[in-house]
XYZ file of N, CA and C in Angstrom:
528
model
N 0.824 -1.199 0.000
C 0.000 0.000 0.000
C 0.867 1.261 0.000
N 2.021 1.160 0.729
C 2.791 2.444 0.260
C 3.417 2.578 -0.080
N 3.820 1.777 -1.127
C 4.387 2.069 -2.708
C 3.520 2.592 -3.669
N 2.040 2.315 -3.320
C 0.901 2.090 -4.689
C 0.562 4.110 -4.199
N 0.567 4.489 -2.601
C 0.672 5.455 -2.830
C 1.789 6.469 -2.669
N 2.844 6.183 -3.410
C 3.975 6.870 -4.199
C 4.931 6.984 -3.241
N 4.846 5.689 -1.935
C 6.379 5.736 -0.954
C 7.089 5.268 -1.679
N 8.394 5.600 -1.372
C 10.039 5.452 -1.611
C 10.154 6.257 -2.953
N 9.115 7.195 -3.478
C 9.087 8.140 -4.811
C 10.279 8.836 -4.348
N 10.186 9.597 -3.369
C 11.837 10.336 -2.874
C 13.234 10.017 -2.972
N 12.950 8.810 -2.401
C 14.024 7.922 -2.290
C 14.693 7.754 -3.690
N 13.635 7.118 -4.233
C 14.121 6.997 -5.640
C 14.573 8.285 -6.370
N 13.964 9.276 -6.241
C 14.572 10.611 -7.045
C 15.953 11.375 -6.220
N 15.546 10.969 -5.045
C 17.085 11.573 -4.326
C 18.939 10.533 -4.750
N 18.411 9.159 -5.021
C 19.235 8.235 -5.045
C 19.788 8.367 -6.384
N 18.837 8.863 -7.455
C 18.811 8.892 -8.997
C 19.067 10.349 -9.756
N 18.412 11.208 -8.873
C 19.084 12.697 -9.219
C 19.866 14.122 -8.332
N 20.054 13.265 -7.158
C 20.631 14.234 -6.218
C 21.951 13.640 -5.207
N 22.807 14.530 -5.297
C 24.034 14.159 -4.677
C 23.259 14.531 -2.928
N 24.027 13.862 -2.498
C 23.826 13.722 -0.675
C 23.828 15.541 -0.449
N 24.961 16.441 -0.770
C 24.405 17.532 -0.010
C 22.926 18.245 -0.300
N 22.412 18.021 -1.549
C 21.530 18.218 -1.737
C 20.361 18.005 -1.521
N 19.978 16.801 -0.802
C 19.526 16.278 -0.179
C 19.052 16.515 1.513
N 20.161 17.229 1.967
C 20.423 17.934 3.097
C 19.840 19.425 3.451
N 20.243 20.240 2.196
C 19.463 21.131 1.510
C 18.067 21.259 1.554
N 17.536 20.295 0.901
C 15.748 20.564 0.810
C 15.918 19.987 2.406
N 16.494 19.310 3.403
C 15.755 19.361 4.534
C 16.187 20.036 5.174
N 17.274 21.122 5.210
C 16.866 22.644 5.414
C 16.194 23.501 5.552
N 16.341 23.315 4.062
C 14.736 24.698 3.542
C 13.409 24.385 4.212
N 12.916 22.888 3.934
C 12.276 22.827 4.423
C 11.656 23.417 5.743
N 12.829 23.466 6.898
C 12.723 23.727 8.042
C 11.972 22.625 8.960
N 12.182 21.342 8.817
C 11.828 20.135 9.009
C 12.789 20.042 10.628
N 11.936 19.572 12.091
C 12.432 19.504 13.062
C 12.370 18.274 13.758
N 12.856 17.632 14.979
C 13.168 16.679 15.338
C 11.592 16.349 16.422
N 11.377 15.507 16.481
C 9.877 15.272 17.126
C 10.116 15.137 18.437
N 10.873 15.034 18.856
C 11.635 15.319 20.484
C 10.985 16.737 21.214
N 11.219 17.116 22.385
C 10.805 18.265 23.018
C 11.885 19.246 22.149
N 12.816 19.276 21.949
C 13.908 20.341 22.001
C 13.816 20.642 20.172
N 12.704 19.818 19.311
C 12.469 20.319 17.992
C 13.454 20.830 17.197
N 14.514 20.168 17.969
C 16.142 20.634 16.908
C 15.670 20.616 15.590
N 16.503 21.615 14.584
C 16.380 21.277 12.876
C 17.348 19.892 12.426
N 16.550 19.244 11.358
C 16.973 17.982 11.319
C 18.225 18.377 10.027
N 18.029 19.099 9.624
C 19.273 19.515 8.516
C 20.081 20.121 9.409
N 20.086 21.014 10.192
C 21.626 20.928 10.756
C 22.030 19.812 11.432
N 21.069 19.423 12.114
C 21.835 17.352 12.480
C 22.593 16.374 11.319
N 21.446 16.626 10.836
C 22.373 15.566 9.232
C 23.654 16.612 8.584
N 23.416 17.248 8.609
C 24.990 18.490 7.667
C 25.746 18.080 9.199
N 25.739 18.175 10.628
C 26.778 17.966 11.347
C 27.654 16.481 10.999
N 26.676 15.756 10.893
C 27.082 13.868 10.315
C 27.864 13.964 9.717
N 27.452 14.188 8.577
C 27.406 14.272 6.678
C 28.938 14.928 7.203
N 29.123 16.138 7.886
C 30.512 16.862 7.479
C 31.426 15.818 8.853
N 31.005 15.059 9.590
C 32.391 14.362 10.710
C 32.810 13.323 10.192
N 34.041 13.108 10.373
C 35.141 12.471 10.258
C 34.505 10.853 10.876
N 35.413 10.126 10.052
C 35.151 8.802 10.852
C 34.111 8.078 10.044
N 34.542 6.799 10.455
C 33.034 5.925 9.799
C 33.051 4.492 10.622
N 32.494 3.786 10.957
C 31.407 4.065 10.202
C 29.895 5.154 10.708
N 29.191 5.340 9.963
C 28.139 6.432 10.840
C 26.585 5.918 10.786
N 26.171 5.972 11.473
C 25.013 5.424 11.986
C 23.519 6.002 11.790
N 22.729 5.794 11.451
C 21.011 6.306 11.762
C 20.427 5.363 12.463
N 20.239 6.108 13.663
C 19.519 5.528 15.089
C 17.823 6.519 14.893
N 16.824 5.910 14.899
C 15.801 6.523 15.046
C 14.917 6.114 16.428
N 15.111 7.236 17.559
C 14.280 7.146 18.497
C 13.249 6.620 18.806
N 12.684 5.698 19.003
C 11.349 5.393 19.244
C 10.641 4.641 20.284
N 11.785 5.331 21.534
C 11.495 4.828 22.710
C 10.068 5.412 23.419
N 9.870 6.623 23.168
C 8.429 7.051 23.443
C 8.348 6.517 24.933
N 9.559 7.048 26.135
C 9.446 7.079 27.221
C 8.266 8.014 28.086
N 7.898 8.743 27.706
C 7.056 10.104 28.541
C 5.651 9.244 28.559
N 4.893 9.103 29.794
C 3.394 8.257 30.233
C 2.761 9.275 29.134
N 1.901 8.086 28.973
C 0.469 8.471 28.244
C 1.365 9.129 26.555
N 2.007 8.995 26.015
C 2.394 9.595 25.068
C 2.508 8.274 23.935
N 1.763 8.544 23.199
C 1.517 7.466 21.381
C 1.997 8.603 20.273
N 2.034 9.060 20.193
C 2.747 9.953 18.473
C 3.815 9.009 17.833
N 4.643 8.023 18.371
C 5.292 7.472 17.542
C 4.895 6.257 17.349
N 4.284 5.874 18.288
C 3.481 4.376 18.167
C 2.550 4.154 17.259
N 1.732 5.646 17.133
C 0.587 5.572 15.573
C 1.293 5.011 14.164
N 2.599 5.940 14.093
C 3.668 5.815 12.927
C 4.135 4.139 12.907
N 4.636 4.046 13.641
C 5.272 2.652 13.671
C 4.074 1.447 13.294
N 3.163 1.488 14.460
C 2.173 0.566 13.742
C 1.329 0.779 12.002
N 1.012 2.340 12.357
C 0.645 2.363 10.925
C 0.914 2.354 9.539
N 2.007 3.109 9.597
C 3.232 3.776 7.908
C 4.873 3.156 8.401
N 4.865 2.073 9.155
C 6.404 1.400 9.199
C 7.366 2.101 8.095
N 6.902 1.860 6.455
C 7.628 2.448 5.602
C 8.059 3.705 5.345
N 7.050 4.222 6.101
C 7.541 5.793 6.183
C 8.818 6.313 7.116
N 8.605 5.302 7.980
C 9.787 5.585 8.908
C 11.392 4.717 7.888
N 11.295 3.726 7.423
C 12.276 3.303 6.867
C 12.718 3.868 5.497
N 11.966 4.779 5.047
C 12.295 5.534 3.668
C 13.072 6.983 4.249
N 12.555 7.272 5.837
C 12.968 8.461 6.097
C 14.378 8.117 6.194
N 14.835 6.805 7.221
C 15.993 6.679 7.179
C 17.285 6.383 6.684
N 16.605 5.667 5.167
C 16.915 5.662 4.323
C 17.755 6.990 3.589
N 16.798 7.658 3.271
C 17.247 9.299 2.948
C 17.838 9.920 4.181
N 18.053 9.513 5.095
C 19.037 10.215 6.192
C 20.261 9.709 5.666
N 20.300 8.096 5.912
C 21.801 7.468 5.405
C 22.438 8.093 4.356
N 21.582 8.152 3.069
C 22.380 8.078 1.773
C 22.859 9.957 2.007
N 22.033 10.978 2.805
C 22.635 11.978 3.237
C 23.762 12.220 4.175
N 23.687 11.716 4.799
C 25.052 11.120 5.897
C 26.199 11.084 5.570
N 26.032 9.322 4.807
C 26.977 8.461 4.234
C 26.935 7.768 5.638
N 25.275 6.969 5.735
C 25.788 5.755 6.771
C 25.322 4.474 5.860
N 25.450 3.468 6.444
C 25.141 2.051 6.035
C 24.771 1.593 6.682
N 24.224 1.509 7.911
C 23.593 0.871 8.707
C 22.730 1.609 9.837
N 21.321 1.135 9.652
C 20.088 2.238 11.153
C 19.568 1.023 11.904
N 19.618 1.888 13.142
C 18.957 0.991 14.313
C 17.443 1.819 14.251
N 16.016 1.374 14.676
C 15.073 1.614 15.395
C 15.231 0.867 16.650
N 15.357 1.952 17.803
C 15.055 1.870 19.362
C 13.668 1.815 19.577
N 13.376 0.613 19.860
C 11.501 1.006 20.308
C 11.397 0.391 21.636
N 10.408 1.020 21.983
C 9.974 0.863 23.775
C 9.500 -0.415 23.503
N 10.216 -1.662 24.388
C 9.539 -2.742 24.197
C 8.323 -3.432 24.788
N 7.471 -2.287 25.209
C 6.295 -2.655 25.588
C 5.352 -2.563 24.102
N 5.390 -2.044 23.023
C 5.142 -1.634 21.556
C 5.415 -3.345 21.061
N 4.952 -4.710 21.034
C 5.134 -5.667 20.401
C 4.328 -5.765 18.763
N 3.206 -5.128 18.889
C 2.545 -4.883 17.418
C 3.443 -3.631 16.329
N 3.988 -3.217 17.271
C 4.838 -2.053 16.182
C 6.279 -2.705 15.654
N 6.214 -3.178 17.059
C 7.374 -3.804 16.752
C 7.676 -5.187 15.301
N 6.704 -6.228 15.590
C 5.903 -6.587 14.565
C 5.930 -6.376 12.987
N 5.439 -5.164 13.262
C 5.422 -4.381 11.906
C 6.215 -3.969 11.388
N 6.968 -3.341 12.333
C 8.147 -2.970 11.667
C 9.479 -3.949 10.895
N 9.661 -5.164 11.458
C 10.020 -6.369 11.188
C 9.540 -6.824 9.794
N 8.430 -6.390 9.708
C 7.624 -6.941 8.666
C 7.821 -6.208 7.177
N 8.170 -5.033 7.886
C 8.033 -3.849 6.381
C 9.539 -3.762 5.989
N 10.568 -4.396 7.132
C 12.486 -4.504 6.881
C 12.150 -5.674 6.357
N 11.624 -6.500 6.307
C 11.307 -7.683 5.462
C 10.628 -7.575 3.861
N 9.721 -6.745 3.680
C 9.211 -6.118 2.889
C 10.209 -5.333 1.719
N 10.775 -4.632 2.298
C 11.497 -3.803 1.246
C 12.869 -4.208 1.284
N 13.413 -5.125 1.998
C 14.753 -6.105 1.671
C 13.926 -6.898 0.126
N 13.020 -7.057 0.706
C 12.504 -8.231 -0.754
C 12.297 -7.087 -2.053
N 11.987 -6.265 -2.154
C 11.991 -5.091 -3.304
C 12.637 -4.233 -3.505
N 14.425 -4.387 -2.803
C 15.232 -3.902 -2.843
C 15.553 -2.544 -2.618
N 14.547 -2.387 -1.751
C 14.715 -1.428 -0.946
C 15.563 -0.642 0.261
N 15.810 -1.894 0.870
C 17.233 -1.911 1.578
C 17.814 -3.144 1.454
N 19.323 -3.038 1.633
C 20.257 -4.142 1.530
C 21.361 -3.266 0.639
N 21.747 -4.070 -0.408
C 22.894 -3.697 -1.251
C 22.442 -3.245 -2.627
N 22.859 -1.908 -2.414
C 22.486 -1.628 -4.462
C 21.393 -1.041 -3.970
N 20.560 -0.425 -3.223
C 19.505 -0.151 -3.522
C 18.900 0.719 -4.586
N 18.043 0.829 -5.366
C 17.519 1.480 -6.889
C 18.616 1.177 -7.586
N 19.725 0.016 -7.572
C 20.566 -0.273 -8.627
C 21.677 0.467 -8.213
N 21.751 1.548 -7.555
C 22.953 2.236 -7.621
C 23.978 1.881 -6.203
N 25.283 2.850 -6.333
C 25.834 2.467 -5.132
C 25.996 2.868 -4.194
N 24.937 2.662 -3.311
C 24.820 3.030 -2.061
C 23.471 1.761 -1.325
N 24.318 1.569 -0.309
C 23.390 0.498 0.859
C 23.153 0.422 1.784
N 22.251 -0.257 2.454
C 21.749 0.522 3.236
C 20.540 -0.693 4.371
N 20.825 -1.033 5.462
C 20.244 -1.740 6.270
C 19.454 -1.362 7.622
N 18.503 -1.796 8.210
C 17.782 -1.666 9.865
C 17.742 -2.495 10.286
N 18.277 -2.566 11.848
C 17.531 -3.643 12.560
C 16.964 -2.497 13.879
N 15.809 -3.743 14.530
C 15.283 -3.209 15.194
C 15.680 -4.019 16.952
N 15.481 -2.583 17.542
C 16.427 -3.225 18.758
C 14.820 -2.979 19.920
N 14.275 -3.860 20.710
C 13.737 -3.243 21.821
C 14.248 -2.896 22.818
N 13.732 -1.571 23.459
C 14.294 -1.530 24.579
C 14.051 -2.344 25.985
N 14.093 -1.685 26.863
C 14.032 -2.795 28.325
C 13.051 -1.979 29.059
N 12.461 -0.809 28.371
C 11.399 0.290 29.641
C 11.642 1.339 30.232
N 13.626 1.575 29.890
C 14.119 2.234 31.150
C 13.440 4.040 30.597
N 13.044 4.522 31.580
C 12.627 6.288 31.081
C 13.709 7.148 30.166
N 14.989 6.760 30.684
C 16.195 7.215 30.403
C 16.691 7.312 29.382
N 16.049 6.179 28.406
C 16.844 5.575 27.429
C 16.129 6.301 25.930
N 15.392 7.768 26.210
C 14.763 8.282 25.731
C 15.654 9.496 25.509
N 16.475 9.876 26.457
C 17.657 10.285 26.305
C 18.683 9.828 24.850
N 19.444 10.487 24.081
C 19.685 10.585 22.844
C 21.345 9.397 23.325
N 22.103 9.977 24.652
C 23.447 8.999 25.001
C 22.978 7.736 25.671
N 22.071 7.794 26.055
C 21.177 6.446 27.270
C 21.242 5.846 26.199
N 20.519 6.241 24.739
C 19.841 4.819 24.133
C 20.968 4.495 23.301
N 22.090 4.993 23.040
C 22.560 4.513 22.353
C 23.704 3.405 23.197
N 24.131 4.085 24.290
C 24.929 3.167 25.771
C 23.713 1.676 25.621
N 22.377 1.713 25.418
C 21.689 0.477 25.501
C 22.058 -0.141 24.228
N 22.193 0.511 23.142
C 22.121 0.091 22.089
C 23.590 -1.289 21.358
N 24.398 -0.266 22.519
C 26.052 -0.738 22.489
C 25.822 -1.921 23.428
N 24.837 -2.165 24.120
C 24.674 -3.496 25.166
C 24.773 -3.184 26.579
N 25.143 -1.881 26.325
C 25.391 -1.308 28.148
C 24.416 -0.872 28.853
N 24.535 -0.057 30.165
C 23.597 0.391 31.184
C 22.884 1.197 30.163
N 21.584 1.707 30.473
C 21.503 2.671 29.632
C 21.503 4.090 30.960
N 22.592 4.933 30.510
C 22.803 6.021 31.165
C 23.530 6.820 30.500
N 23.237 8.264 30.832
C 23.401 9.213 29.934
C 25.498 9.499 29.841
N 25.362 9.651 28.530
C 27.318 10.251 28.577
C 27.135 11.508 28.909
N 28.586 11.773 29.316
C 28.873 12.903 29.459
C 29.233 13.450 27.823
N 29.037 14.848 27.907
C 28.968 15.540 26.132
C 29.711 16.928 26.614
N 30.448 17.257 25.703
C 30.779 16.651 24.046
C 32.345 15.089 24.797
N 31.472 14.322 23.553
C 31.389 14.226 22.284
C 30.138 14.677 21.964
N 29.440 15.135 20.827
C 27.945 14.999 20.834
C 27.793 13.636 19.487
N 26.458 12.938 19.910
C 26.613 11.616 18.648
C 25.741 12.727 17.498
């Protein structure tokens, strides 16, 4: 269903007619922000990536949805999975990562589910994996649950969980 209504259309035109900074660019202009309290701009996050040293580099997408009573990411996940994996998609190939984690609160087993289902989905239509739209750049998710902790909603917590550790916050800078 969201291919038939015109998902991964971006993907495909960013992969096929736009170099990575450009890409970065329209999510600039846009003025497109981070769904977190602190609504950072997501183009200066990706241009900070995109310009650091080192590799390999990562797309981690939050979706611990620690704060009570709070669903805004749980609608997404259960409903448009692909939407979230096309976004990260177009984060990577802006980056220059090769590999995204989804962090999800592991009380979320139907999202979770789904989401499994739709990295299954577009591995099979070459959507992610190697080569994706033929060209060269690749590109993978796995999905990690979390354990519940409030903390891990925190941007250094989840990734300390992510690495297998406590989840507790780093000290910064570094910033990830």
């Amino acid at each position: 269903d969201y291919i038939i209504d015109q998902g991964y259309l971006a993907l495909g035109k960013a992969l096929s007619e736009m170099e990575p900074e450009e890409v970065i660019e329209v999510i600039v202009s846009s003025g497109l922000q981070g769904r977190g309290g602190a609504g950072f701009p997501t183009g200066r996050k990706w241009r900070f990536v995109a310009g650091a040293s080192g590799s390999p580099k990562y797309v981690i997408c939050n979706a611990d949805e620690s704060e009570p009573g709070t669903f805004k990411d749980r609608l997404i996940l259960e409903g448009d999975p692909h939407s979230i994996i096309e976004a990260m998609t177009l984060a990577a190939y802006a980056v220059g990562a090769s590999e995204g984690y989804i962090y999800i609160r592991g009380e979320y087993p139907l999202a979770y589910q789904r989401l499994e289902n739709a990295i299954h989905q577009a591995r099979e239509k070459g959507l992610l994996g190697k080569r994706i739209f033929g060209k060269d750049f690749s590109f993978d998710i796995h999905v990690h649950a979390g354990a519940g902790a409030y903390i891990c909603g925190e941007e250094t917590a989840l990734i300390e969980s992510l690495e297998g550790k406590r989840g507790e916050p780093r000290s910064r800078p570094p910033y990830p």
